[in-house]
CSV table of C-alpha atoms in Angstrom, one decimal:
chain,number,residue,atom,x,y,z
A,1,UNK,CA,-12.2,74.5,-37.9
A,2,UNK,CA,-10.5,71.4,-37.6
A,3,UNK,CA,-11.3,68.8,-40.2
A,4,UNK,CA,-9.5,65.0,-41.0
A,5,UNK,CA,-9.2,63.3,-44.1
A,6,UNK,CA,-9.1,59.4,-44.7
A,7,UNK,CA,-8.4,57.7,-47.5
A,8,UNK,CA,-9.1,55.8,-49.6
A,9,UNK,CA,-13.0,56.5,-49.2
A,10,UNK,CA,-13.9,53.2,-49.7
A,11,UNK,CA,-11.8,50.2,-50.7
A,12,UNK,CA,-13.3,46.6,-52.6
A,13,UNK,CA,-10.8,43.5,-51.8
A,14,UNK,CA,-10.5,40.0,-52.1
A,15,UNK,CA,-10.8,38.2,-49.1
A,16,UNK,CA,-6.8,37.5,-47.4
A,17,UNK,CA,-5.7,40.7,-49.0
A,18,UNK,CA,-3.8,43.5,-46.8
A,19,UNK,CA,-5.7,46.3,-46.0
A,20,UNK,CA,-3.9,49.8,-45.3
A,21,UNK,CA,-5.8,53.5,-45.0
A,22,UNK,CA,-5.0,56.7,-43.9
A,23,UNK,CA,-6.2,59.8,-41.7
A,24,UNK,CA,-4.3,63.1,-42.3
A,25,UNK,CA,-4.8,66.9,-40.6
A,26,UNK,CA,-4.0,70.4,-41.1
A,27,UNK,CA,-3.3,70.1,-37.5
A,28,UNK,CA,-2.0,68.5,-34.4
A,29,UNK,CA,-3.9,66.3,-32.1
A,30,UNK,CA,-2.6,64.6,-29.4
A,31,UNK,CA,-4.6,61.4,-29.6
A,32,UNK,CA,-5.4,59.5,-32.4
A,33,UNK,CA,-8.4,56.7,-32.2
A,34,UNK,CA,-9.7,54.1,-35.1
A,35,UNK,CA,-13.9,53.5,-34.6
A,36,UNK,CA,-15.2,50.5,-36.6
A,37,UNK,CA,-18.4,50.9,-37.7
A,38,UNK,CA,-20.9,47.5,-38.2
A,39,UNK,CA,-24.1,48.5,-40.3
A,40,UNK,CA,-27.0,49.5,-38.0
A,41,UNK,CA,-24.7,49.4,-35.1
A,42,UNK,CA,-22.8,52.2,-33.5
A,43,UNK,CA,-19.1,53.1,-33.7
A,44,UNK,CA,-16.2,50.5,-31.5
A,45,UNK,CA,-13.0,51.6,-30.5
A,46,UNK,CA,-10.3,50.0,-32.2
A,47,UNK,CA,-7.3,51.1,-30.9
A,48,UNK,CA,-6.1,54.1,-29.7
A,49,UNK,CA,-2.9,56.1,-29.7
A,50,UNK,CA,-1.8,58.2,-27.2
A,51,UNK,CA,2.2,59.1,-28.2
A,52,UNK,CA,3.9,60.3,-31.5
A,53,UNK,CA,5.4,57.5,-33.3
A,54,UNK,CA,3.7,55.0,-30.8
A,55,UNK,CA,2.8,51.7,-33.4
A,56,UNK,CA,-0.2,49.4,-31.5
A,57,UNK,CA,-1.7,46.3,-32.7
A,58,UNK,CA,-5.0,44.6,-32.2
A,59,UNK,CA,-5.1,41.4,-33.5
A,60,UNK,CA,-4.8,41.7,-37.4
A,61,UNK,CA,-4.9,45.5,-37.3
A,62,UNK,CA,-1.7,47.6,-36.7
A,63,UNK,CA,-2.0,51.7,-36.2
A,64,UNK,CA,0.8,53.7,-36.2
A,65,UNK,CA,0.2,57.9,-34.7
A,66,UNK,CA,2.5,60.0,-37.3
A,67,UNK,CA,5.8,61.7,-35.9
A,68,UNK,CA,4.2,64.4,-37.3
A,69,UNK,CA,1.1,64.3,-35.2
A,70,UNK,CA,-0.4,65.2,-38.1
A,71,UNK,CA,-1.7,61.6,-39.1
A,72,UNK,CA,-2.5,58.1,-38.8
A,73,UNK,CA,-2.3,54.6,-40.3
A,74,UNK,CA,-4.6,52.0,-40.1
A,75,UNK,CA,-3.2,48.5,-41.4
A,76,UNK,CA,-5.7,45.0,-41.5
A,77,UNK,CA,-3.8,42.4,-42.6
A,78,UNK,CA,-5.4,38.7,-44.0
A,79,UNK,CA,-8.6,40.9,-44.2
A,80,UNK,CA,-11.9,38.4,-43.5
A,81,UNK,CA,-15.5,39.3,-44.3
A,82,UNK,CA,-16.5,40.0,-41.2
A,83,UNK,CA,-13.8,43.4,-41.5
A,84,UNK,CA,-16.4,44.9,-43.5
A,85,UNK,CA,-17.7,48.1,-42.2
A,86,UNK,CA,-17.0,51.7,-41.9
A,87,UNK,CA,-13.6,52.6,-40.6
A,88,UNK,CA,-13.4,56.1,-38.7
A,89,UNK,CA,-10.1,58.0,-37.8
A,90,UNK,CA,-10.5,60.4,-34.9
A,91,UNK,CA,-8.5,63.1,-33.3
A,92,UNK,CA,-8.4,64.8,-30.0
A,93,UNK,CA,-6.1,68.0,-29.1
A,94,UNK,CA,-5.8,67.3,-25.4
A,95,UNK,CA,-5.0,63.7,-23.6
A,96,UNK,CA,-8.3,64.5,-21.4
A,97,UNK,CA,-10.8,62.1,-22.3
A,98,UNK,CA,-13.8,64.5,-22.1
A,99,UNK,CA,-11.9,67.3,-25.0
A,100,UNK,CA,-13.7,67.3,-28.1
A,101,UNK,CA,-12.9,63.8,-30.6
A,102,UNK,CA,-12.7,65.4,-34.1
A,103,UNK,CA,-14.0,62.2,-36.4
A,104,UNK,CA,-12.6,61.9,-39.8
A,105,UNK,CA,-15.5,61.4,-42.4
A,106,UNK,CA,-14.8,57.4,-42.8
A,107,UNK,CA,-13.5,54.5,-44.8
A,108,UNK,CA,-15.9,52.3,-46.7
A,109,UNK,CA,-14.3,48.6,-46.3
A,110,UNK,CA,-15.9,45.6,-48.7
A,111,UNK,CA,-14.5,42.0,-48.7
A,112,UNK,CA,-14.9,40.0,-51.7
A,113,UNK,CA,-14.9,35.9,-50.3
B,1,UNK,CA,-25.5,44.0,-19.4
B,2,UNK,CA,-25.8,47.1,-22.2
B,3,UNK,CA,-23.3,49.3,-22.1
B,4,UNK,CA,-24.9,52.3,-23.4
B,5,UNK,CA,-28.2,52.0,-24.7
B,6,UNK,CA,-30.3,54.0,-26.2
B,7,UNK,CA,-34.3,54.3,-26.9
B,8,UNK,CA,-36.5,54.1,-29.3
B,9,UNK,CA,-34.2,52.4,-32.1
B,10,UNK,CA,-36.3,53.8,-35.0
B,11,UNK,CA,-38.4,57.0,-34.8
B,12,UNK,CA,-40.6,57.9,-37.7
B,13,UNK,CA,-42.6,61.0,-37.6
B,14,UNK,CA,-44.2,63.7,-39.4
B,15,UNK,CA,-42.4,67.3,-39.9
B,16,UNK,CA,-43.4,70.1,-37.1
B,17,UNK,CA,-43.8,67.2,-34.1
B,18,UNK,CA,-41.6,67.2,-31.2
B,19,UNK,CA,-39.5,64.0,-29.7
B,20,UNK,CA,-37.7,63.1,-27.5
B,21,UNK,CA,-34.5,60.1,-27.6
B,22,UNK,CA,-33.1,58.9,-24.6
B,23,UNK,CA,-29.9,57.3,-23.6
B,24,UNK,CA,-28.5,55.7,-20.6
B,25,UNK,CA,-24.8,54.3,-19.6
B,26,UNK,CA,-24.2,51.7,-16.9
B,27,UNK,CA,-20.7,52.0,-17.4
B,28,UNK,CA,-20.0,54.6,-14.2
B,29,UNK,CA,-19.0,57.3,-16.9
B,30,UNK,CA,-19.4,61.2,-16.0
B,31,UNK,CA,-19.4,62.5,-19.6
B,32,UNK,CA,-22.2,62.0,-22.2
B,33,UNK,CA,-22.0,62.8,-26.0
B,34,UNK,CA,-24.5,63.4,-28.4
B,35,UNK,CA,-23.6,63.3,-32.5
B,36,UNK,CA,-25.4,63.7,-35.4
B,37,UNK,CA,-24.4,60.9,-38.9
B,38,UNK,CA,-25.9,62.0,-41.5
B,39,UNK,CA,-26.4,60.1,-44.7
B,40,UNK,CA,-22.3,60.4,-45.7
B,41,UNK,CA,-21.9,58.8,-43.0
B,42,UNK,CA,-20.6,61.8,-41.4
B,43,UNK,CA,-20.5,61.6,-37.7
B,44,UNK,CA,-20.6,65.2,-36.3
B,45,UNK,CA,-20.8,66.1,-32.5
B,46,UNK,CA,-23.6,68.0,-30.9
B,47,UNK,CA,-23.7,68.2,-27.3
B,48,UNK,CA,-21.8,67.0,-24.3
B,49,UNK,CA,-22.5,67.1,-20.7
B,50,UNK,CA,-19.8,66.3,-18.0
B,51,UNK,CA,-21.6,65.7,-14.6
B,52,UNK,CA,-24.5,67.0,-15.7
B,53,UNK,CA,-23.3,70.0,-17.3
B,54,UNK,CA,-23.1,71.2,-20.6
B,55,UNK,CA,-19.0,71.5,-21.8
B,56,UNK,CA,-19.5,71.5,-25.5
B,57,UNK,CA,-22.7,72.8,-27.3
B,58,UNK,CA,-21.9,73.2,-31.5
B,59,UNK,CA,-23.8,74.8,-33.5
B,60,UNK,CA,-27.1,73.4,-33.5
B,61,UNK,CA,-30.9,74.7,-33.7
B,62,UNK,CA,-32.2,75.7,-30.9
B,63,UNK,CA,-35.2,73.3,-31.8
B,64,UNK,CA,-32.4,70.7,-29.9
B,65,UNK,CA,-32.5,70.8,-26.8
B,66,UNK,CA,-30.3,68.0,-24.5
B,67,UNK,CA,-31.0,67.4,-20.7
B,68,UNK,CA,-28.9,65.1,-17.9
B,69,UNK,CA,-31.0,64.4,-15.7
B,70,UNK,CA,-28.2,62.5,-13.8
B,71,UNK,CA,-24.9,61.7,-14.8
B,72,UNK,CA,-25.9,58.2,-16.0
B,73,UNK,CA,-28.6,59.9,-18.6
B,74,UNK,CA,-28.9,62.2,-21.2
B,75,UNK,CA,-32.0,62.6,-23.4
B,76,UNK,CA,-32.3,64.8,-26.7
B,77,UNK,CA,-36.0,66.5,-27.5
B,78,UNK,CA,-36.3,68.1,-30.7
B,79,UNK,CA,-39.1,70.4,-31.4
B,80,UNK,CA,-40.4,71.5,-34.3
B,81,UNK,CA,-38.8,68.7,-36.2
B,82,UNK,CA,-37.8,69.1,-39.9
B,83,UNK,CA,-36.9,67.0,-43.1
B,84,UNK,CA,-33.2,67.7,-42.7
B,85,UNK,CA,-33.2,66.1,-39.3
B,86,UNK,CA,-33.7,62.8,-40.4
B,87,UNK,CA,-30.5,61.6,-39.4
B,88,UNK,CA,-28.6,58.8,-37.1
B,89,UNK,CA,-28.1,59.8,-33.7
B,90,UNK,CA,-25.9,58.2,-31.3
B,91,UNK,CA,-25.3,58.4,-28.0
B,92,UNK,CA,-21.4,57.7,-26.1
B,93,UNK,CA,-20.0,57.9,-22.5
B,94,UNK,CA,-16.3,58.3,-21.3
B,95,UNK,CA,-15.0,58.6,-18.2
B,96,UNK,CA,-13.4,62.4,-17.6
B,97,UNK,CA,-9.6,62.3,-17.0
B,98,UNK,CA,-6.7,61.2,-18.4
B,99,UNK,CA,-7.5,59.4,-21.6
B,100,UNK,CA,-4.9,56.7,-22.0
B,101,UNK,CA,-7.0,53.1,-22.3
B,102,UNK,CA,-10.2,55.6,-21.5
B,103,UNK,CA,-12.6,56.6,-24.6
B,104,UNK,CA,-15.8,56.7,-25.8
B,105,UNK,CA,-18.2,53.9,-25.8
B,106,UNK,CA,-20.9,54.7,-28.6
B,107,UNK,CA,-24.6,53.5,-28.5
B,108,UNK,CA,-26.7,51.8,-30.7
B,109,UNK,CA,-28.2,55.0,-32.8
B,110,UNK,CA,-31.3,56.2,-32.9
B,111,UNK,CA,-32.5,56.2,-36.7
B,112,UNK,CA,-35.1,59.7,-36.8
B,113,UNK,CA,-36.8,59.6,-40.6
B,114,UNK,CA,-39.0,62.8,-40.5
B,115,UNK,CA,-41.7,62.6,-42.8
């Protein structure tokens, strides 16, 4: 079946550092979405992508959707301690927003202040 | 104001009982999700209903069994429960249609330890 890879699978950084991580597939999706992940809470959208090669920003973070449509790119820059958490790449074949989201198995994010 | 909530937050119970979680949405959304996170961290997805309908059932015991009472709820009972369904389970709404700006809201989980 379909199946994502991120990596890396968990990161340790110093407080201000740049953060980047990745989300790759065997196959093509159509939308790509980054979840944050607080502990004990439940997954937030990030951002979302909706076009090959689109790049979209949020703040400090910066995703890119591969020309490929085979992956993803998550950028943090200045990271803070409150950016720790569990970062989650998804996919989803079809631009309907009820089609199956395909989540990738996660980034662990720690922030050294 | 809660998006999507769900209830109870923690359930802890003995193996071979039955429950039940519930969720709501007051977000207007037609589409409910169930998933399964395991201890990894995993998030995998269960059910889904779309105005009350089930769209998407995975493979998953038959000891699960999801109901939508209306498009605003959808409630999980488990029967039988077992060690290996200790697990986080969250809830999430969308809105059906085209996706752009339009995704999934999540809940807060429901932590099941099975005993």
């Amino acid at each position: 079946g379909q199946q994502l890879n991120q990596s890396p699978q968990s990161m340790f950084i110093q407080e201000g550092e740049d953060v980047s991580m990745n989300c790759t597939s065997s196959s093509i999706f159509n939308t790509w979405l980054w979840y944050k992940q607080d502990p004990g809470e439940g997954p937030v959208l990030l951002i979302a992508l909706y076009k090959a090669g689109e790049l979209t920003s949020n703040g400090r973070l910066t995703a890119q959707f591969g020309i490929t449509r085979k992956d993803s790119f998550l950028n943090i820059s200045a990271s803070i301690p409150s950016d720790v958490g569990i970062y989650f790449c998804a996919g989803r074949r079809f631009k309907t927003s009820y089609d199956k989201v395909i989540f990738g198995p996660g980034t662990s994010l720690s922030v050294i202040p | 104001d809660t998006a999507v909530s769900q209830t109870p937050k923690y359930l802890v119970t003995q193996m071979g009982n039955d429950k039940s979680i519930k969720c709501e949405q007051n977000l207007g959304h037609d589409t409910m999700y169930w998933y399964k996170q395991d201890s990894k961290k995993f998030l995998k997805i269960m059910f889904s209903y779309n105005n009350k309908e089930l769209i998407i059932n995975e493979t998953v015991p038959n000891r699960f069994s999801p109901k939508s009472p209306d498009k605003a709820h959808l409630n999980l009972h488990i029967n039988s429960l077992e060690l290996g369904d200790s697990a986080v389970y969250f809830c999430a709404s969308v809105k059906s249609g085209q996706g752009i700006g339009n995704e999934q809201f999540f809940g807060p989980g429901t932590r099941l330890t099975v005993l």
